[in-house]
Short mmCIF file of C-alpha atoms and ligand atoms in Angstrom, two decimals:
data_model
loop_
_atom_site.label_atom_id
_atom_site.label_comp_id
_atom_site.label_asym_id
_atom_site.label_seq_id
_atom_site.Cartn_x
_atom_site.Cartn_y
_atom_site.Cartn_z
CA UNK A 1 -8.56 20.67 52.39
CA UNK A 2 -5.08 20.47 53.90
CA UNK A 3 -4.27 23.31 56.30
CA UNK A 4 -1.11 25.35 55.88
CA UNK A 5 1.30 24.61 58.71
CA UNK A 6 2.03 28.32 59.00
CA UNK A 7 0.01 30.43 61.44
CA UNK A 8 -1.97 33.27 59.91
CA UNK A 9 -0.40 36.57 60.99
CA UNK A 10 -1.94 40.00 60.97
CA UNK A 11 -0.32 42.48 58.59
CA UNK A 12 1.12 44.46 61.52
CA UNK A 13 2.62 41.32 63.05
CA UNK A 14 4.20 40.38 59.73
CA UNK A 15 5.67 43.88 59.30
CA UNK A 16 7.05 43.79 62.85
CA UNK A 17 8.85 40.51 62.06
CA UNK A 18 10.35 41.99 58.91
CA UNK A 19 11.55 45.06 60.82
CA UNK A 20 13.08 42.79 63.45
CA UNK A 21 14.94 40.58 60.97
CA UNK A 22 16.10 43.02 58.29
CA UNK A 23 19.19 45.19 58.88
CA UNK A 24 20.89 47.88 56.87
CA UNK A 25 23.67 46.58 54.60
CA UNK A 26 27.27 47.36 55.55
CA UNK A 27 28.23 50.86 54.45
CA UNK A 28 30.63 51.37 51.55
CA UNK A 29 32.72 54.34 50.47
CA UNK A 30 32.25 55.61 46.93
CA UNK A 31 32.50 58.66 44.73
CA UNK A 32 29.77 61.15 45.61
CA UNK A 33 28.89 61.45 41.93
CA UNK A 34 27.56 57.85 42.03
CA UNK A 35 25.51 58.31 45.18
CA UNK A 36 22.21 59.78 43.96
CA UNK A 37 19.34 58.29 45.99
CA UNK A 38 21.60 56.56 48.52
CA UNK A 39 21.57 57.18 52.27
CA UNK A 40 24.55 58.71 54.09
CA UNK A 41 26.10 56.42 56.69
CA UNK A 42 28.22 59.26 58.11
CA UNK A 43 27.71 62.90 59.00
CA UNK A 44 29.35 65.39 56.63
CA UNK A 45 31.01 68.49 58.12
CA UNK A 46 32.27 71.58 56.36
CA UNK A 47 36.04 71.99 56.71
CA UNK A 48 35.83 75.58 55.42
CA UNK A 49 33.26 78.36 55.63
CA UNK A 50 31.02 79.20 52.69
CA UNK A 51 31.54 81.69 51.18
CA UNK A 52 35.24 81.25 52.01
CA UNK A 53 35.89 85.01 51.48
CA UNK A 54 33.66 88.10 51.61
CA UNK A 55 32.14 88.11 48.12
CA UNK A 56 30.14 90.55 46.03
CA UNK A 57 26.54 89.46 45.47
CA UNK A 58 25.96 91.97 42.64
CA UNK A 59 27.92 93.52 39.77
CA UNK A 60 28.97 97.08 40.65
CA UNK A 61 31.44 99.11 42.67
CA UNK A 62 33.04 98.40 46.02
CA UNK A 63 33.23 101.62 48.07
CA UNK A 64 33.29 102.94 51.63
CA UNK A 65 29.73 103.63 52.79
CA UNK A 66 30.75 106.61 54.95
CA UNK A 67 31.93 108.46 51.79
CA UNK A 68 28.27 108.92 50.83
CA UNK A 69 27.01 109.58 47.29
CA UNK A 70 29.05 111.36 44.61
CA UNK A 71 32.24 110.88 42.59
CA UNK A 72 35.00 108.32 43.36
CA UNK A 73 38.27 107.53 41.58
CA UNK A 74 38.27 103.99 40.14
CA UNK A 75 41.41 102.17 41.31
CA UNK A 76 40.93 99.03 39.25
CA UNK A 77 38.92 95.90 38.47
CA UNK A 78 38.30 92.93 40.72
CA UNK A 79 36.68 90.15 38.66
CA UNK A 80 35.78 86.68 40.04
CA UNK A 81 38.44 84.02 40.43
CA UNK A 82 41.58 85.75 41.76
CA UNK A 83 42.75 88.51 44.11
CA UNK A 84 43.58 91.76 42.28
CA UNK A 85 45.52 93.26 45.21
CA UNK A 86 43.47 96.48 45.25
CA UNK A 87 42.93 98.60 48.37
CA UNK A 88 39.99 100.96 48.78
CA UNK A 89 40.80 104.25 50.51
CA UNK A 90 38.31 107.08 51.15
CA UNK A 91 37.25 108.59 47.83
CA UNK A 92 38.05 105.50 45.76
CA UNK A 93 36.11 102.59 44.25
CA UNK A 94 36.83 99.28 42.49
CA UNK A 95 34.80 97.68 39.72
CA UNK A 96 33.74 94.27 41.14
CA UNK A 97 31.72 91.42 39.60
CA UNK A 98 29.35 88.99 41.32
CA UNK A 99 31.25 86.35 43.27
CA UNK A 100 34.52 88.28 43.34
CA UNK A 101 36.33 89.03 46.61
CA UNK A 102 35.58 92.44 48.12
CA UNK A 103 38.83 94.48 48.03
CA UNK A 104 40.07 95.31 51.54
CA UNK A 105 39.03 98.74 52.80
CA UNK A 106 35.63 98.63 51.07
CA UNK A 107 32.58 97.90 53.20
CA UNK A 108 29.70 98.04 50.71
CA UNK A 109 28.81 97.22 47.11
CA UNK A 110 26.81 99.65 44.97
CA UNK A 111 24.85 97.99 42.17
CA UNK A 112 25.95 99.02 38.70
CA UNK A 113 22.41 100.29 38.06
CA UNK A 114 22.92 102.94 40.77
CA UNK A 115 26.16 104.30 39.28
CA UNK A 116 27.38 106.26 36.29
CA UNK A 117 30.92 106.10 34.91
CA UNK A 118 32.72 109.13 33.49
CA UNK A 119 36.42 109.29 32.55
CA UNK A 120 38.01 107.15 35.26
CA UNK A 121 35.51 108.11 37.89
CA UNK A 122 32.26 106.60 39.10
CA UNK A 123 29.32 108.63 40.33
CA UNK A 124 27.39 106.95 43.13
CA UNK A 125 23.77 107.92 42.51
CA UNK A 126 22.14 106.51 45.64
CA UNK A 127 21.90 108.10 49.09
CA UNK A 128 21.33 104.74 50.67
CA UNK A 129 24.82 103.41 51.45
CA UNK A 130 24.75 100.68 54.08
CA UNK A 131 27.90 98.96 55.34
CA UNK A 132 27.70 95.29 54.41
CA UNK A 133 25.08 95.76 51.69
CA UNK A 134 25.36 93.41 48.67
CA UNK A 135 28.26 91.57 50.32
CA UNK A 136 28.05 87.91 51.31
CA UNK A 137 30.16 87.70 54.48
CA UNK A 138 32.48 84.76 55.20
CA UNK A 139 30.44 81.79 56.45
CA UNK A 140 27.05 83.32 55.63
CA UNK A 141 25.81 80.08 54.04
CA UNK A 142 27.92 77.49 55.85
CA UNK A 143 29.89 77.99 59.05
CA UNK A 144 33.24 76.28 59.44
CA UNK A 145 32.78 72.92 61.20
CA UNK A 146 29.02 72.90 60.64
CA UNK A 147 27.29 69.55 60.03
CA UNK A 148 25.90 70.16 56.57
CA UNK A 149 24.39 66.68 56.11
CA UNK A 150 23.58 64.46 59.08
CA UNK A 151 23.94 60.70 58.96
CA UNK A 152 20.81 59.17 57.43
CA UNK A 153 20.33 61.90 54.83
CA UNK A 154 18.94 60.69 51.50
CA UNK A 155 21.21 62.10 48.80
CA UNK A 156 19.27 64.11 46.21
CA UNK A 157 20.38 66.88 43.86
CA UNK A 158 20.80 69.54 46.58
CA UNK A 159 22.72 67.17 48.83
CA UNK A 160 25.10 66.11 46.03
CA UNK A 161 25.75 69.78 45.26
CA UNK A 162 26.56 70.39 48.92
CA UNK A 163 29.02 67.49 48.90
CA UNK A 164 30.68 69.19 45.94
CA UNK A 165 30.74 72.53 47.79
CA UNK A 166 32.47 71.10 50.84
CA UNK A 167 34.84 68.97 48.74
CA UNK A 168 33.55 65.67 50.15
CA UNK A 169 34.24 63.58 47.05
CA UNK A 170 34.28 60.18 48.78
CA UNK A 171 31.19 59.43 50.84
CA UNK A 172 30.27 56.54 53.09
CA UNK A 173 26.78 55.37 52.19
CA UNK A 174 24.57 52.32 52.45
CA UNK A 175 24.84 50.46 49.15
CA UNK A 176 21.97 49.81 46.81
CA UNK A 177 20.70 46.29 47.69
CA UNK A 178 20.96 43.77 44.86
CA UNK A 179 17.74 41.80 44.65
CA UNK A 180 17.49 38.50 42.77
CA UNK A 181 14.08 38.11 41.09
CA UNK A 182 12.63 34.93 39.63
CA UNK A 183 9.29 33.71 38.35
CA UNK A 184 8.32 30.11 39.05
CA UNK A 185 5.82 27.89 37.30
CA UNK A 186 5.66 25.20 34.62
CA UNK A 187 3.07 27.30 32.76
CA UNK A 188 5.12 30.53 32.54
CA UNK A 189 6.76 31.50 29.24
CA UNK A 190 8.76 34.56 28.18
CA UNK A 191 6.78 37.57 26.89
CA UNK A 192 8.20 37.19 23.37
CA UNK A 193 6.91 33.61 23.17
CA UNK A 194 3.53 32.50 21.86
CA UNK A 195 1.93 30.57 24.74
CA UNK A 196 0.69 27.05 23.99
CA UNK A 197 -2.62 26.01 25.47
CA UNK A 198 -2.19 26.00 29.26
CA UNK A 199 0.71 28.45 29.24
CA UNK A 200 0.77 32.16 30.10
CA UNK A 201 3.35 34.87 29.61
CA UNK A 202 5.46 36.08 32.53
CA UNK A 203 4.26 39.30 34.13
CA UNK A 204 5.72 39.09 37.61
CA UNK A 205 9.41 39.28 36.84
CA UNK A 206 8.82 42.57 35.08
CA UNK A 207 6.55 44.11 37.70
CA UNK A 208 8.87 43.00 40.49
CA UNK A 209 12.15 44.00 38.83
CA UNK A 210 10.76 47.46 38.08
CA UNK A 211 9.33 47.80 41.57
CA UNK A 212 12.76 46.86 42.93
CA UNK A 213 14.36 49.54 40.79
CA UNK A 214 11.80 52.14 41.85
CA UNK A 215 12.58 51.30 45.46
CA UNK A 216 16.21 52.28 44.75
CA UNK A 217 17.54 48.71 44.65
CA UNK A 218 19.20 46.81 41.81
CA UNK A 219 17.37 43.80 40.33
CA UNK A 220 19.20 40.66 39.24
CA UNK A 221 17.15 38.69 36.71
CA UNK A 222 17.09 34.96 37.49
CA UNK A 223 14.59 34.16 34.75
CA UNK A 224 11.75 31.65 34.84
CA UNK A 225 12.19 28.53 36.93
CA UNK A 226 10.19 25.33 36.45
CA UNK A 227 8.33 23.67 39.32
CA UNK A 228 11.10 21.09 39.72
CA UNK A 229 12.86 20.84 43.06
CA UNK A 230 16.33 20.75 41.50
CA UNK A 231 16.07 23.75 39.22
CA UNK A 232 14.26 25.71 41.91
CA UNK A 233 16.96 24.97 44.45
CA UNK A 234 19.78 25.78 42.04
CA UNK A 235 18.23 29.11 41.12
CA UNK A 236 17.45 30.09 44.71
CA UNK A 237 21.06 29.24 45.62
CA UNK A 238 22.35 31.36 42.79
CA UNK A 239 20.21 34.25 43.98
CA UNK A 240 21.44 33.87 47.55
CA UNK A 241 25.05 33.75 46.37
CA UNK A 242 24.87 36.77 44.08
CA UNK A 243 22.33 39.08 45.72
CA UNK A 244 21.51 40.68 49.06
CA UNK A 245 17.85 39.62 48.94
CA UNK A 246 15.63 37.24 47.01
CA UNK A 247 12.16 37.71 45.49
CA UNK A 248 10.25 34.82 44.00
CA UNK A 249 6.74 34.66 42.66
CA UNK A 250 4.48 31.63 42.37
CA UNK A 251 4.66 28.29 44.10
CA UNK A 252 3.70 29.34 47.62
CA UNK A 253 0.09 28.16 47.71
CA UNK A 254 -1.02 24.73 48.86
CA UNK A 255 -0.54 23.00 45.50
CA UNK A 256 1.53 19.84 45.15
CA UNK A 257 4.18 21.70 43.17
CA UNK A 258 4.46 24.60 45.58
CA UNK A 259 8.05 23.95 46.49
CA UNK A 260 9.40 27.37 47.45
CA UNK A 261 8.41 27.45 51.13
CA UNK A 262 9.75 23.98 51.96
CA UNK A 263 13.09 24.78 50.36
CA UNK A 264 13.43 28.13 52.17
CA UNK A 265 12.49 26.36 55.41
CA UNK A 266 15.20 23.75 54.83
CA UNK A 267 17.85 26.40 54.17
CA UNK A 268 16.97 29.02 56.76
CA UNK A 269 14.10 30.31 58.85
CA UNK A 270 10.61 30.99 57.55
CA UNK A 271 9.35 33.83 59.76
CA UNK A 272 5.87 33.75 58.30
CA UNK A 273 4.13 31.82 55.58
CA UNK A 274 0.60 33.24 55.73
CA UNK A 275 -0.77 36.71 56.36
CA UNK A 276 -4.39 37.69 56.88
CA UNK A 277 -4.38 39.90 53.81
CA UNK A 278 -6.01 40.14 50.42
CA UNK A 279 -4.42 39.94 47.97
CA UNK A 280 -1.35 37.99 49.02
CA UNK A 281 -2.42 35.57 51.78
CA UNK A 282 0.37 32.99 51.16
CA UNK A 283 3.14 35.64 51.12
CA UNK A 284 6.20 34.22 52.78
CA UNK A 285 9.17 35.84 54.48
CA UNK A 286 12.32 33.92 55.30
CA UNK A 287 15.93 34.67 56.05
CA UNK A 288 18.72 32.47 54.75
CA UNK A 289 22.27 33.31 55.88
CA UNK A 290 20.87 36.64 57.06
CA UNK A 291 19.48 37.48 53.62
CA UNK A 292 15.80 38.40 53.39
CA UNK A 293 13.74 36.22 51.03
CA UNK A 294 10.23 37.13 50.00
CA UNK A 295 8.17 34.49 48.25
CA UNK A 296 5.18 36.15 46.64
CA UNK A 297 2.06 34.47 45.37
CA UNK A 298 1.88 34.00 41.61
CA UNK A 299 -1.18 36.08 40.77
CA UNK A 300 0.27 39.28 39.34
CA UNK A 301 -1.67 41.67 41.58
CA UNK A 302 -0.89 39.56 44.63
CA UNK A 303 2.79 39.62 43.74
CA UNK A 304 2.95 43.37 43.25
CA UNK A 305 0.79 44.32 46.24
CA UNK A 306 2.77 41.90 48.45
CA UNK A 307 5.95 43.56 47.24
CA UNK A 308 4.50 46.96 48.06
CA UNK A 309 3.33 46.02 51.56
CA UNK A 310 6.12 43.68 52.72
CA UNK A 311 9.21 43.70 50.49
CA UNK A 312 9.56 47.39 49.71
CA UNK A 313 9.94 48.48 53.37
CA UNK A 314 12.56 45.75 53.80
CA UNK A 315 14.58 46.94 50.80
CA UNK A 316 14.42 50.52 52.06
CA UNK A 317 15.63 49.42 55.47
CA UNK A 318 18.53 47.50 53.87
CA UNK A 319 19.44 50.68 52.01
CA UNK A 320 19.66 52.59 55.30
CA UNK A 321 16.40 54.54 55.05
CA UNK A 322 14.64 55.39 58.29
CA UNK A 323 11.32 56.26 56.66
CA UNK A 324 10.48 52.92 55.09
CA UNK A 325 6.69 53.03 54.82
CA UNK A 326 4.44 54.83 52.38
CA UNK A 327 2.56 57.79 53.78
CA UNK A 328 -0.83 56.84 55.23
CA UNK A 329 -3.71 59.25 54.95
CA UNK A 330 -7.41 59.25 55.62
CA UNK A 331 -9.44 58.96 52.42
CA UNK A 332 -13.15 59.25 51.72
CA UNK A 333 -14.59 56.40 49.64
CA UNK A 334 -16.17 57.88 46.51
CA UNK A 335 -18.57 54.95 46.22
CA UNK A 336 -19.44 51.71 48.00
CA UNK A 337 -16.63 49.13 48.27
CA UNK A 338 -17.48 45.47 48.73
CA UNK A 339 -15.20 43.69 51.16
CA UNK A 340 -15.17 40.37 52.96
CA UNK A 341 -14.67 40.76 56.68
CA UNK A 342 -12.28 37.82 56.97
CA UNK A 343 -9.14 39.59 55.76
CA UNK A 344 -7.51 43.02 55.61
CA UNK A 345 -7.82 44.07 52.02
CA UNK A 346 -5.62 46.45 50.05
CA UNK A 347 -7.81 47.68 47.20
CA UNK A 348 -6.32 49.59 44.31
CA UNK A 349 -7.67 53.13 43.98
CA UNK A 350 -7.15 56.44 42.29
CA UNK A 351 -6.68 59.07 44.99
CA UNK A 352 -7.51 62.69 44.23
CA UNK A 353 -7.43 65.70 46.52
CA UNK A 354 -10.50 67.91 46.77
CA UNK A 355 -10.35 71.68 47.09
CA UNK A 356 -11.00 71.28 50.84
CA UNK A 357 -7.79 69.22 51.13
CA UNK A 358 -9.53 65.88 51.70
CA UNK A 359 -8.48 62.76 49.82
CA UNK A 360 -11.07 60.84 47.82
CA UNK A 361 -10.60 57.20 46.74
CA UNK A 362 -12.18 55.70 43.61
CA UNK A 363 -11.76 52.04 42.74
CA UNK A 364 -9.79 51.02 39.66
CA UNK A 365 -12.52 48.47 38.89
CA UNK A 366 -12.67 44.69 39.31
CA UNK A 367 -10.15 43.78 42.00
CA UNK A 368 -9.31 40.23 40.88
CA UNK A 369 -5.83 39.05 41.92
CA UNK A 370 -5.01 38.25 38.33
CA UNK A 371 -6.19 41.57 36.92
CA UNK A 372 -3.03 43.66 36.69
CA UNK A 373 -5.16 46.35 35.05
CA UNK A 374 -6.46 47.08 38.56
CA UNK A 375 -2.95 48.39 39.36
CA UNK A 376 -2.67 50.48 36.22
CA UNK A 377 -3.20 54.13 37.09
CA UNK A 378 -3.57 53.35 40.79
CA UNK A 379 -1.78 55.83 43.05
CA UNK A 380 -3.08 54.39 46.29
CA UNK A 381 -4.24 51.34 48.21
CA UNK A 382 -7.19 51.73 50.55
CA UNK A 383 -6.94 49.54 53.62
CA UNK A 384 -10.24 47.81 54.32
CA UNK A 385 -9.66 46.24 57.73
CA UNK A 386 -10.63 42.70 58.66
CA UNK A 387 -13.58 42.37 60.97
CA UNK A 388 -15.77 44.74 58.95
CA UNK A 389 -17.93 43.98 55.91
CA UNK A 390 -18.83 46.17 52.95
CA UNK A 391 -18.06 49.86 53.11
CA UNK A 392 -20.58 52.54 52.14
CA UNK A 393 -19.83 55.54 50.00
CA UNK A 394 -18.52 58.40 52.13
CA UNK A 395 -16.82 56.15 54.70
CA UNK A 396 -13.39 57.41 55.78
CA UNK A 397 -10.66 54.73 55.63
CA UNK A 398 -6.87 54.73 55.69
CA UNK A 399 -5.02 54.74 52.39
CA UNK A 400 -1.40 54.15 51.45
CA UNK A 401 -0.29 56.88 49.08
CA UNK A 402 1.87 55.31 46.36
CA UNK A 403 2.34 58.26 44.02
CA UNK A 404 1.51 61.87 43.20
CA UNK A 405 -2.06 62.92 43.95
CA UNK A 406 -3.84 65.27 41.58
CA UNK A 407 -5.78 68.15 43.08
CA UNK A 408 -9.30 68.36 41.62
CA UNK A 409 -10.90 71.77 42.09
P1 LIG B 1 0.82 30.11 42.01
O1 LIG B 1 1.02 31.09 43.13
O2 LIG B 1 2.08 29.54 41.48
O3 LIG B 1 -0.17 29.06 42.41
O4 LIG B 1 0.16 30.92 40.83
C1 LIG B 1 -1.09 31.55 40.98
C2 LIG B 1 -1.59 32.08 39.64
O5 LIG B 1 -0.71 33.10 39.17
C3 LIG B 1 -1.65 31.07 38.55
O6 LIG B 1 -2.79 31.32 37.77
C4 LIG B 1 -0.39 31.33 37.75
O7 LIG B 1 -0.52 30.89 36.43
C5 LIG B 1 -0.25 32.82 37.87
N1 LIG B 1 1.15 33.19 37.75
C6 LIG B 1 2.16 32.63 38.43
N2 LIG B 1 3.33 33.20 38.09
C7 LIG B 1 3.06 34.16 37.18
C8 LIG B 1 3.84 35.07 36.44
N3 LIG B 1 5.17 35.12 36.61
N4 LIG B 1 3.23 35.92 35.58
C9 LIG B 1 1.90 35.86 35.43
N5 LIG B 1 1.09 35.02 36.10
C10 LIG B 1 1.65 34.16 36.96
MG1 LIG B 2 2.71 27.99 40.31
#
């Protein structure tokens, strides 16, 4: 059998090369309303305090605490949204709604529930009058000049609301990487087609494009490409021209028509072309004109697991994220797992959390590289390291947590 010219790297070595080669994209400035899920490339400071004026936090009456309980003359209404120009002197009160400015002179708000109104007067029914009570002082939530969102923050709902609060309508963020995705193979047909004998429908473009989207990047569909040097080259070039990164599947094994690696090597640098991993041994990482290219094996599970292990962290790094890896946790194997010692294996599992807080991993069944059903319902990958054989039930191994874990009591 011919040997691959590429040295076999350990998973950690391959990940280190990706981290070394992949850089965040150049930041862009855009409307904050478009920035959900993106990473801030600048720190955001508050130019004004929040609240910007002393504001009522309840509906009720603004009074002077030292006046104590009893009757006050109502001098007017202060609703939210304007300044009524009232002044509170001893023995007087103003009707004030939540969020409205506290009229000068007043130092406390009495909740409406603790008052009684009678012909132009209000009776304060509580003995407990504390200066400052039920008033949000200037700058209570945000001080003037405070960094509200540091550089590197991932913008979620709360962060977008804060940008609104401080009036930061244009933000500088790392853009969403555009990722060109193609399937290769003479046997691959579109899902709506009826395969002839020898043909199969495309799975990988759909798994990979959705995985790209879930990673916060934008897929660009390059379709199915035949195992012909010319069409392959044209399509790879189109991807490189139009996208920030390239994902291919198929055509990276040792077959005669496996043309992806040689072309990437001719156009740029192949950093690795073999990793000691199962599934996904022939996974290939190259850079062409500084753009990361991942060539995944064709077997659907290999393609998706390779994406998960190698391409996803790269896309997150391009998008400016600092936490680019899935959480790793110890998991107890619910049953025996067979494993060949030669390679590090990422087996698809359902992770559940026991009442004692420990994670338990159960296999999703037959782990064939073509059996995409082994990914269905999986929320984790257990890492069965090379150098060790089968694993007994109860063994504790590391697992990558890919999704929400149900707690089983
Ligand atoms: P390859 O890596 O091109 O040698 O392909 C390995 C196996 O994966 C073969 O059985 C292919 O038919 C299959 N395969 C390749 N590409 C796809 C695809 N896009 N969707 C489903 N199966 C594929
Ligand atoms: Mg092929």
